[in-house]
């Protein structure tokens, strides 16, 4: 036992305590994953060493082979993992093994429900890492030394996984980390060579470094104990360098869990090798679930970058556009320099062409998923649809492809689920329909019942119903799909083109002519509130409607801009009325100018309410309406 100095006891960060508690109580059904997590950390530590050693070869301290060793002691009931990676200093151990550095941790903790089943899913998304040791151990000792520091600067970290941990400074001859798990009673099954070998084969075969276990050898004659011989139990080659046909689905899935820190299998993946002018391999994954921090700016995103098999950078953001930030994976380039930096990546033209190729790969993979696994694609859309909607604005070149991946609610569904693709929409469009109709609004209930849909319902024409906050903004970037232009049914003078018969059009013109007097009277009554008054041909049941001017901001955009404190140009709606409605007939016959004025304002305000807008003068509306009600009951 080496001498321990400067011993101190420190408390875990609150979040760590909560996480530990949860982990111990909710991950009991799949305890063996602790080994995968610890091996994954050891592998990351070796990757880091290899990378730092590129500029500081001294760190390799003589250059022993980089590897991970797992051993056990049946009598002492311990499992030990040892790596010769980058290691930790005393300060490293205190911060890395006492706090959680991930952005949004506190937020994440708030999502926990106390329901163990649900929470274990959440923990899965969060990634448990080192602390998973406490699933099987009631005491964990970590002995470590940071590469490049003196042997006297080793650290011993020790904890029972409760409220606190101890650290002391020790001598450690070899750099790297040794973790000793003192198994809980009842968990000694893990102190077994076969068991450990099987777990390593199952979860960590893809780890690119050798993972060694002691071989059972008989003692030589005259010796009490056999000499330990080590044996590599994993395949120990980088997964993405192997030919696709030789890789099993399970291997792809375990590799995903390693790089993504996810517990669940991915939905899909795409593995490619590019040769020619540029040479690189890529392995890209679509996760099954959105990370809890998908919408946080500083959340991790991007791919793991390797240059000629050497790990260079985590979260290399320059290889995919922002709207594909949920994609996980690896790129391994033969063209980049080993000392490439984030700044260089941003400017390098090689990266641009890799980015557009990788983007296309992802979009192709999603197209395939949508086509072959529509149920899975539904799940994908629920999780990532909102982010995909950022695509058309960010990625002009792939606009049409992205549009094909979008999913919407529509009048042809009944529950507001976003399942209708534009290709489906066009495939069942009415004969002669050369437009894609849509309506935006705040909620599904509101748009579903909007008077704007009346004529479409009558003619059986499908309308897409868009109620995500981002939708109006999205539609400002989409002009057409498959040669058919998008038409907002609440906007401008609705022209149904070929869908209206010649007779319909003639009849409409005649009605409009006969109502010219009423139009003028309404213009006078409504005055400054409206840009225009006209006879509507989109109404069958409602008396009136407000249409948005062709160039004006829609309600959603206006509300978003106003909420963010921006000044929004004032725009007036167009008042359209339904000449066949009894209220309009009544209005037309109204002799008193005062009552005509009241009734027109009430109709105007009602139309605003039906569109989900708020009234400029709600008190005036109530006063006018009550006045009419009193007259009615008199
Ligand atoms: P994560 O790996 O997701 O960052 P962990 O809780 O698994 O979270 O580990 C926390 C940190 O502890 C790691 O990021 C790393 O800095 C450090 N660490 C864990 N295991 C090792 C190891 N074997 N060698 C060096 N550092 C390690």
XYZ file of C-alpha atoms and ligand atoms in Angstrom:
661
model
C 0.000 0.000 0.000
C 1.491 3.292 -0.951
C 1.503 6.300 1.315
C -1.496 8.561 1.093
C -1.088 12.264 1.781
C -3.346 15.336 1.753
C -6.367 13.203 2.382
C -9.709 15.028 2.331
C -13.396 14.203 2.228
C -15.622 16.119 -0.174
C -19.362 16.113 -0.829
C -20.869 15.200 -4.188
C -22.716 17.866 -6.123
C -26.466 17.575 -5.437
C -27.166 16.367 -8.968
C -24.659 13.551 -8.568
C -26.318 12.429 -5.362
C -29.703 12.362 -7.083
C -28.309 10.533 -10.086
C -26.565 7.956 -7.908
C -29.704 7.316 -5.945
C -31.764 6.887 -9.083
C -29.262 4.726 -10.811
C -28.965 2.329 -7.934
C -32.728 2.021 -7.716
C -33.829 2.033 -11.322
C -31.180 0.322 -13.420
C -31.214 -2.932 -11.518
C -32.669 -4.905 -14.416
C -29.625 -4.433 -16.618
C -26.747 -4.279 -14.176
C -24.063 -5.559 -16.485
C -23.966 -2.294 -18.439
C -21.627 -0.854 -15.795
C -18.783 -2.627 -17.570
C -19.659 -1.163 -20.927
C -19.733 2.332 -19.430
C -16.369 1.982 -17.696
C -14.740 0.446 -20.769
C -16.192 3.236 -22.863
C -14.565 5.804 -20.543
C -11.246 3.946 -20.641
C -11.379 3.902 -24.421
C -12.096 7.639 -24.506
C -9.150 8.192 -22.145
C -6.839 6.303 -24.502
C -8.188 8.245 -27.484
C -7.379 11.478 -25.674
C -3.869 10.328 -24.858
C -3.212 9.301 -28.424
C -4.344 12.669 -29.647
C -2.352 14.721 -27.131
C 0.706 12.592 -27.813
C 0.702 13.764 -31.428
C 2.132 17.062 -30.287
C 3.760 15.765 -27.064
C 5.239 12.311 -27.777
C 6.751 12.254 -24.254
C 3.294 11.538 -22.878
C 3.591 7.977 -24.120
C 6.323 7.359 -21.500
C 8.206 4.753 -23.465
C 5.313 3.683 -25.603
C 3.798 0.524 -24.148
C 0.858 -0.782 -26.148
C -2.370 1.079 -25.413
C -4.942 -1.222 -23.884
C -7.556 -1.941 -21.266
C -7.259 -4.759 -18.747
C -10.130 -6.232 -16.800
C -9.409 -8.590 -13.914
C -11.212 -9.987 -10.897
C -10.662 -11.548 -7.514
C -13.270 -14.078 -6.477
C -12.193 -14.090 -2.831
C -11.982 -10.368 -2.374
C -15.148 -9.938 -4.527
C -13.607 -7.253 -6.705
C -13.531 -6.392 -10.387
C -10.673 -4.170 -11.577
C -10.359 -2.154 -14.785
C -7.074 -0.660 -15.787
C -6.214 1.566 -18.719
C -3.046 3.352 -19.794
C -4.858 6.347 -21.201
C -4.651 10.030 -20.336
C -5.400 9.525 -16.607
C -6.589 12.095 -14.095
C -4.863 14.535 -11.769
C -6.189 15.119 -8.266
C -8.172 18.136 -9.527
C -9.497 16.158 -12.488
C -10.740 13.418 -10.190
C -12.450 15.923 -7.905
C -14.291 17.668 -10.725
C -14.918 14.773 -13.117
C -15.926 12.247 -10.488
C -17.725 14.609 -8.147
C -19.821 16.778 -10.434
C -21.665 16.430 -13.698
C -20.367 18.884 -16.240
C -23.068 18.342 -18.845
C -25.033 21.399 -19.798
C -28.611 21.257 -18.700
C -28.084 18.778 -15.863
C -30.275 20.693 -13.481
C -32.952 20.890 -16.159
C -32.702 17.202 -16.728
C -33.125 16.466 -13.041
C -36.347 18.450 -13.059
C -37.756 16.049 -15.641
C -37.381 13.092 -13.354
C -40.731 11.900 -12.150
C -39.934 9.456 -9.362
C -41.552 6.759 -11.510
C -38.668 4.317 -11.844
C -39.672 2.963 -15.186
C -39.943 6.353 -16.822
C -36.857 7.661 -15.100
C -34.675 4.798 -16.200
C -35.516 5.814 -19.783
C -34.537 9.370 -19.035
C -31.304 8.297 -17.426
C -30.679 6.309 -20.555
C -30.848 9.468 -22.614
C -28.653 11.308 -20.199
C -25.921 8.678 -20.176
C -24.776 7.414 -16.812
C -21.091 6.820 -17.373
C -18.774 6.419 -14.432
C -21.451 6.465 -11.760
C -22.916 3.232 -13.106
C -20.123 1.520 -11.138
C -22.360 1.927 -8.110
C -25.038 -0.283 -9.610
C -22.947 -3.304 -8.641
C -20.399 -1.924 -6.166
C -20.849 -0.547 -2.684
C -17.371 0.925 -2.750
C -15.316 2.157 -5.687
C -11.596 2.960 -5.581
C -10.047 4.909 -8.424
C -6.249 5.155 -8.691
C -5.096 7.471 -11.436
C -2.272 9.596 -12.720
C -2.378 12.106 -15.496
C 0.034 11.375 -18.370
C 3.090 13.625 -18.251
C 3.029 14.263 -14.497
C 5.441 12.870 -11.903
C 4.823 9.474 -10.299
C 4.224 11.271 -6.991
C 1.209 13.097 -8.418
C -1.148 10.153 -8.474
C -4.597 10.337 -6.925
C -6.676 7.872 -4.984
C -10.401 8.612 -5.148
C -12.727 6.484 -3.089
C -16.440 6.493 -2.393
C -19.278 4.367 -1.123
C -21.655 6.119 -3.507
C -23.510 7.927 -0.766
C -23.050 11.595 0.012
C -19.314 12.008 -0.282
C -15.987 10.787 -1.559
C -12.373 10.850 -0.366
C -9.308 11.937 -2.301
C -5.684 11.520 -1.409
C -2.405 12.008 -3.221
C -0.464 8.812 -3.884
C 2.500 7.506 -5.832
C 1.529 5.761 -9.025
C 4.244 4.479 -11.314
C 2.174 3.970 -14.478
C 0.049 6.684 -16.007
C -3.642 5.997 -16.536
C -6.503 4.817 -14.400
C -7.228 1.737 -12.326
C -10.755 1.318 -11.010
C -11.497 -1.257 -8.330
C -15.128 -2.198 -7.767
C -15.931 -3.791 -4.438
C -18.986 -5.785 -5.379
C -22.145 -5.573 -3.299
C -23.178 -8.734 -1.604
C -25.187 -10.705 -4.119
C -23.265 -9.252 -7.067
C -20.234 -11.521 -6.839
C -21.332 -13.265 -10.034
C -19.402 -10.502 -11.806
C -16.099 -11.679 -10.296
C -15.953 -14.386 -12.883
C -13.898 -14.754 -16.057
C -16.651 -16.200 -18.214
C -19.182 -13.681 -17.146
C -16.824 -10.764 -17.810
C -15.737 -12.181 -21.144
C -19.342 -12.536 -22.269
C -20.252 -9.012 -21.232
C -17.231 -7.614 -23.053
C -18.032 -9.573 -26.203
C -21.627 -8.447 -26.030
C -21.143 -4.729 -25.482
C -17.561 -3.812 -26.200
C -16.401 -5.917 -29.108
C -16.282 -2.794 -31.275
C -13.847 -0.955 -29.008
C -10.804 -0.310 -31.144
C -8.247 -1.129 -28.438
C -7.464 -4.552 -27.038
C -9.447 -5.426 -23.932
C -7.568 -8.119 -22.044
C -8.660 -10.659 -19.453
C -6.351 -12.961 -17.476
C -6.063 -16.396 -18.975
C -6.557 -19.401 -16.738
C -3.170 -21.110 -16.687
C -1.943 -23.911 -14.498
C 0.834 -23.125 -12.022
C 4.291 -24.169 -13.167
C 5.906 -26.950 -11.182
C 7.337 -25.760 -7.882
C 5.382 -22.488 -8.003
C 2.448 -21.704 -5.830
C 0.624 -19.316 -8.123
C 0.554 -19.390 -11.912
C 2.021 -16.410 -13.735
C -0.717 -14.242 -15.163
C -1.063 -14.366 -18.911
C -3.357 -11.930 -20.647
C -5.642 -12.579 -23.546
C -7.442 -10.125 -25.804
C -11.155 -10.874 -25.833
C -12.552 -8.270 -28.208
C -12.001 -7.791 -31.893
C -10.008 -4.603 -31.261
C -10.323 -2.912 -34.617
C -12.218 0.273 -35.379
C -15.695 -0.786 -36.440
C -16.023 1.650 -39.322
C -12.859 0.353 -40.991
C -14.365 -3.103 -41.416
C -16.410 -4.064 -44.482
C -20.158 -3.547 -44.057
C -21.009 -7.118 -44.915
C -18.989 -8.399 -41.975
C -20.630 -6.237 -39.345
C -23.670 -7.506 -37.493
C -26.572 -5.258 -36.578
C -25.809 -5.785 -32.884
C -22.294 -4.501 -33.421
C -23.561 -1.378 -35.115
C -26.018 -0.897 -32.263
C -23.434 -1.309 -29.506
C -21.076 1.046 -31.262
C -23.842 3.606 -31.417
C -24.440 3.331 -27.677
C -20.740 3.855 -27.086
C -20.416 7.010 -29.132
C -23.839 8.489 -28.396
C -23.972 7.639 -24.692
C -27.451 6.336 -25.366
C -29.070 3.271 -23.870
C -31.436 2.657 -26.727
C -30.809 1.261 -30.142
C -30.690 3.742 -33.020
C -33.499 3.862 -35.588
C -31.200 3.571 -38.537
C -27.606 3.936 -39.695
C -25.575 4.463 -42.817
C -22.010 3.245 -43.168
C -19.927 4.352 -46.126
C -16.453 4.475 -47.457
C -15.588 7.166 -49.985
C -12.601 6.781 -52.252
C -11.277 9.002 -54.998
C -10.434 12.666 -54.742
C -11.388 12.667 -51.088
C -10.995 9.638 -48.908
C -13.017 9.121 -45.808
C -15.310 6.724 -44.002
C -18.475 7.716 -42.252
C -20.879 5.943 -39.973
C -23.998 7.981 -39.263
C -26.864 7.138 -36.928
C -30.419 8.376 -36.434
C -31.236 8.114 -32.708
C -34.617 6.772 -31.654
C -35.176 9.494 -29.110
C -34.472 13.182 -28.853
C -31.931 14.141 -26.221
C -33.427 16.301 -23.502
C -31.271 19.228 -24.590
C -32.077 19.189 -28.316
C -33.138 22.822 -28.205
C -30.330 24.151 -26.040
C -27.833 26.180 -27.978
C -24.798 24.831 -26.175
C -25.954 21.205 -26.266
C -23.455 18.755 -27.757
C -23.830 18.210 -31.472
C -21.724 17.045 -34.343
C -19.721 13.964 -35.206
C -16.673 12.312 -33.723
C -13.762 13.127 -35.993
C -10.886 10.744 -36.609
C -7.981 11.351 -38.922
C -6.443 8.140 -40.188
C -7.970 6.188 -37.274
C -6.690 8.621 -34.667
C -9.369 10.315 -32.620
C -9.074 14.060 -33.085
C -12.219 15.759 -31.901
C -15.586 15.231 -30.315
C -18.598 17.201 -31.505
C -17.075 18.318 -34.783
C -19.947 20.523 -35.916
C -18.750 21.430 -39.365
C -19.729 18.180 -41.061
C -23.484 18.525 -40.883
C -25.938 21.430 -41.022
C -27.582 22.541 -37.810
C -30.983 21.047 -38.641
C -29.341 17.611 -38.607
C -27.717 18.217 -35.228
C -29.381 15.130 -33.748
C -27.367 12.791 -36.004
C -24.614 10.902 -34.190
C -21.631 9.221 -35.734
C -18.057 9.110 -36.812
C -16.077 10.486 -39.748
C -12.584 9.257 -40.378
C -10.695 11.287 -42.964
C -7.481 10.473 -44.766
C -7.116 13.986 -46.158
C -7.144 16.181 -43.091
C -4.080 16.919 -41.050
C -3.795 15.405 -37.587
C -3.456 18.797 -35.998
C -6.625 20.162 -37.535
C -8.544 22.583 -35.296
C -12.142 23.731 -35.142
C -11.137 27.020 -36.775
C -9.430 25.245 -39.658
C -12.454 22.976 -40.110
C -14.672 25.994 -40.539
C -12.635 27.307 -43.439
C -11.388 24.184 -45.170
C -13.009 23.633 -48.600
C -12.544 19.880 -48.146
C -14.972 20.086 -45.262
C -17.573 21.810 -47.417
C -17.664 19.003 -49.906
C -17.691 16.393 -47.150
C -20.532 18.280 -45.500
C -22.696 18.253 -48.581
C -22.020 14.560 -49.189
C -22.758 13.638 -45.568
C -25.911 15.757 -45.568
C -27.114 13.905 -48.619
C -26.331 10.592 -46.939
C -28.463 11.524 -43.964
C -31.364 12.716 -46.101
C -31.192 9.515 -48.163
C -31.173 7.453 -44.992
C -34.260 9.309 -43.744
C -36.011 8.859 -47.081
C -35.365 5.152 -46.867
C -36.637 5.021 -43.324
C -39.817 6.880 -44.302
C -40.414 4.545 -47.195
C -39.555 1.208 -45.613
C -40.451 1.769 -41.976
C -43.329 4.261 -41.914
C -44.159 3.470 -38.267
C -40.602 4.161 -37.181
C -40.569 7.295 -39.273
C -43.629 8.501 -37.370
C -41.623 8.155 -34.169
C -38.722 9.943 -35.776
C -40.955 12.787 -36.849
C -42.432 13.181 -33.355
C -38.955 13.547 -31.909
C -37.144 15.489 -34.577
C -39.803 16.961 -36.881
C -39.528 20.424 -35.376
C -35.791 20.449 -36.015
C -36.207 19.147 -39.566
C -38.514 22.097 -40.207
C -35.486 24.363 -39.812
C -34.069 22.633 -42.886
C -35.568 24.488 -45.857
C -34.332 27.829 -44.499
C -30.837 26.581 -43.745
C -30.177 24.266 -46.646
C -31.349 25.760 -49.900
C -29.697 23.129 -52.076
C -31.671 20.299 -50.470
C -34.954 22.136 -50.091
C -36.990 19.777 -52.253
C -35.526 16.695 -50.593
C -36.227 18.067 -47.123
C -39.745 19.089 -48.154
C -40.359 15.489 -49.133
C -39.445 14.410 -45.591
C -41.808 16.859 -43.866
C -44.997 15.565 -42.270
C -48.164 17.541 -41.559
C -51.562 17.218 -40.012
C -54.359 17.626 -42.538
C -58.104 17.828 -43.002
C -57.936 14.206 -44.150
C -56.827 13.007 -40.731
C -58.920 13.371 -37.617
C -56.542 13.639 -34.717
C -54.031 16.287 -35.670
C -51.161 13.828 -35.916
C -48.417 14.930 -38.292
C -48.351 12.026 -40.707
C -49.125 13.410 -44.162
C -46.178 13.785 -46.502
C -46.333 16.101 -49.516
C -46.050 13.163 -51.897
C -49.066 11.490 -50.224
C -50.945 14.754 -50.463
C -50.311 15.135 -54.185
C -51.017 11.480 -54.889
C -54.580 11.911 -53.665
C -55.161 15.468 -54.857
C -58.332 16.262 -56.810
C -58.193 16.063 -60.540
C -57.065 19.391 -61.908
C -55.643 20.499 -58.543
C -52.314 22.168 -59.166
C -51.777 23.719 -55.734
C -50.909 22.509 -52.246
C -53.302 24.145 -49.822
C -52.452 24.843 -46.207
C -53.687 26.803 -43.220
C -51.601 27.941 -40.247
C -52.819 28.682 -36.742
C -52.233 28.385 -33.024
C -53.876 25.068 -32.238
C -55.227 22.105 -34.109
C -58.730 22.645 -32.704
C -58.717 26.198 -34.007
C -57.552 25.495 -37.552
C -59.642 22.368 -37.883
C -62.803 24.407 -37.367
C -61.685 27.478 -39.243
C -64.250 29.013 -41.609
C -61.443 29.241 -44.160
C -61.849 25.523 -44.748
C -65.551 25.594 -45.603
C -65.265 25.616 -49.360
C -62.506 22.988 -49.245
C -64.640 20.713 -47.180
C -67.528 21.169 -49.578
C -65.373 20.263 -52.547
C -63.461 17.531 -50.693
C -60.083 19.187 -51.195
C -57.392 18.305 -48.639
C -55.780 21.153 -46.688
C -52.628 20.792 -44.590
C -53.100 22.088 -41.054
C -49.996 23.731 -39.640
C -49.926 24.605 -35.965
C -46.284 24.469 -34.869
C -44.836 27.825 -33.973
C -42.217 27.446 -36.645
C -44.696 26.648 -39.448
C -45.458 30.046 -40.888
C -41.759 30.801 -40.957
C -41.117 27.430 -42.596
C -43.721 28.129 -45.271
C -42.066 31.420 -46.117
C -39.140 29.310 -47.403
C -41.196 26.764 -49.301
C -42.629 27.972 -52.581
C -43.385 24.741 -54.321
C -43.004 20.994 -54.214
C -42.913 18.763 -57.259
C -43.826 21.778 -59.395
C -46.963 22.590 -57.383
C -47.026 25.836 -55.473
C -48.146 26.247 -51.889
C -51.228 28.345 -51.197
C -52.185 29.693 -47.781
C -55.976 29.423 -47.779
C -56.316 32.359 -45.383
C -54.421 34.680 -47.636
C -55.376 36.924 -50.532
C -58.202 36.375 -52.960
C -58.591 32.619 -52.987
C -58.454 31.304 -56.513
C -59.298 27.650 -56.819
C -58.191 27.624 -60.438
C -59.396 24.557 -62.296
C -61.258 23.340 -59.253
C -63.998 25.897 -59.847
C -66.215 25.169 -62.802
C -67.017 27.865 -65.385
C -70.594 28.013 -64.065
C -69.344 28.473 -60.497
C -67.187 31.350 -61.631
C -69.961 33.012 -63.614
C -72.412 32.667 -60.762
C -69.867 34.135 -58.353
C -69.326 37.127 -60.609
C -73.058 37.773 -60.813
C -73.475 37.591 -57.059
C -70.530 39.941 -56.596
C -72.170 42.413 -58.961
C -75.492 42.268 -57.173
C -73.812 42.940 -53.831
C -71.822 46.003 -54.861
C -74.110 48.211 -52.809
C -73.617 46.157 -49.671
C -69.825 46.173 -50.199
C -69.850 49.972 -50.290
C -72.005 50.236 -47.187
C -69.714 47.861 -45.271
C -66.634 49.802 -46.356
C -68.134 52.936 -44.893
C -69.189 51.191 -41.668
C -65.910 49.376 -41.030
C -63.781 52.235 -42.275
C -60.175 52.122 -41.044
C -60.411 48.550 -39.683
C -60.236 46.915 -43.104
C -58.077 47.069 -46.185
C -60.869 45.876 -48.399
C -64.384 44.406 -48.376
C -65.486 41.760 -50.855
C -67.903 38.938 -51.509
C -66.442 35.614 -50.441
C -66.516 32.389 -52.352
C -64.776 30.357 -49.669
C -67.647 30.343 -47.182
C -70.574 27.985 -46.962
C -71.622 28.181 -43.279
C -70.044 31.233 -41.685
C -71.238 34.777 -42.344
C -67.820 36.415 -42.686
C -64.114 35.886 -42.578
C -60.905 37.904 -42.442
C -58.328 37.174 -45.129
C -54.713 38.239 -44.862
C -53.311 40.483 -47.581
C -51.032 38.735 -50.073
C -47.910 40.491 -48.758
C -48.850 40.875 -45.092
C -47.395 39.011 -42.144
C -49.530 36.148 -40.925
C -50.923 36.011 -37.414
C -48.361 33.511 -36.128
C -45.349 35.461 -37.339
C -46.854 38.679 -36.049
C -47.353 37.163 -32.608
C -43.825 35.749 -32.503
C -42.314 39.085 -33.514
C -44.459 40.996 -31.043
C -43.548 38.572 -28.252
C -39.877 39.192 -28.959
C -40.475 42.929 -28.604
C -40.166 43.879 -32.271
C -42.289 46.486 -33.921
C -44.558 44.895 -36.454
C -45.857 46.870 -39.423
C -49.577 47.448 -39.047
C -51.557 45.527 -41.621
C -55.298 45.482 -42.163
C -57.282 42.388 -43.036
C -59.681 41.933 -45.926
C -63.296 41.463 -44.832
C -65.057 38.820 -46.890
C -68.725 38.036 -46.422
C -70.951 35.150 -47.385
C -73.913 36.602 -49.355
C -76.011 33.487 -48.790
C -75.836 33.653 -44.991
C -79.087 34.759 -43.233
C -77.213 37.284 -41.094
C -75.755 38.918 -44.186
C -79.191 38.985 -45.801
C -80.508 40.651 -42.666
C -77.678 43.126 -42.783
C -78.387 43.885 -46.416
C -81.968 44.738 -45.530
C -81.127 46.788 -42.455
C -82.513 50.329 -42.744
C -80.988 51.839 -39.623
C -77.384 52.943 -40.183
C -76.666 52.573 -36.488
C -77.743 48.947 -36.351
C -75.987 48.270 -39.658
C -72.780 49.630 -38.090
C -73.147 47.565 -34.909
C -73.862 44.358 -36.762
C -70.969 44.806 -39.215
C -68.536 45.419 -36.351
C -69.810 42.343 -34.542
C -69.292 40.242 -37.675
C -65.824 41.691 -38.091
C -64.865 40.908 -34.494
C -66.293 37.404 -34.677
C -64.237 36.720 -37.779
C -61.113 37.865 -35.920
C -61.949 35.570 -32.995
C -62.500 32.609 -35.301
C -59.062 33.208 -36.779
C -57.533 32.996 -33.310
C -56.741 36.684 -33.096
C -57.495 38.912 -30.138
C -59.860 41.884 -30.406
C -58.553 45.437 -30.489
C -61.485 46.668 -28.394
C -63.134 43.698 -26.661
C -65.352 45.942 -24.512
C -66.900 47.525 -27.612
C -67.660 44.072 -28.972
C -69.414 43.021 -25.772
C -71.370 46.298 -25.647
C -72.616 45.966 -29.238
C -73.510 42.329 -28.863
C -75.426 42.929 -25.627
C -77.292 45.790 -27.201
C -78.511 43.445 -29.916
C -79.390 40.778 -27.393
C -81.513 43.236 -25.432
C -83.320 44.338 -28.585
C -83.870 40.712 -29.479
C -85.474 39.845 -26.166
C -87.504 43.062 -25.988
P -18.815 11.211 -19.523
O -17.924 10.070 -19.890
O -20.150 11.185 -20.192
O -18.138 12.544 -19.582
P -18.600 10.011 -16.927
O -19.370 10.207 -15.677
O -18.560 8.636 -17.469
O -19.191 11.023 -17.971
O -17.111 10.452 -16.685
C -16.840 11.731 -16.209
C -15.429 12.146 -16.575
O -14.467 11.453 -15.766
C -15.008 11.843 -17.985
O -15.479 12.822 -18.882
C -13.489 11.863 -17.856
O -13.016 13.200 -17.870
C -13.288 11.296 -16.477
N -12.969 9.858 -16.557
C -13.808 8.819 -16.342
N -13.176 7.647 -16.524
C -11.906 7.939 -16.869
C -10.719 7.164 -17.199
N -10.740 5.829 -17.222
N -9.587 7.847 -17.489
C -9.551 9.194 -17.478
N -10.616 9.974 -17.192
C -11.772 9.361 -16.882
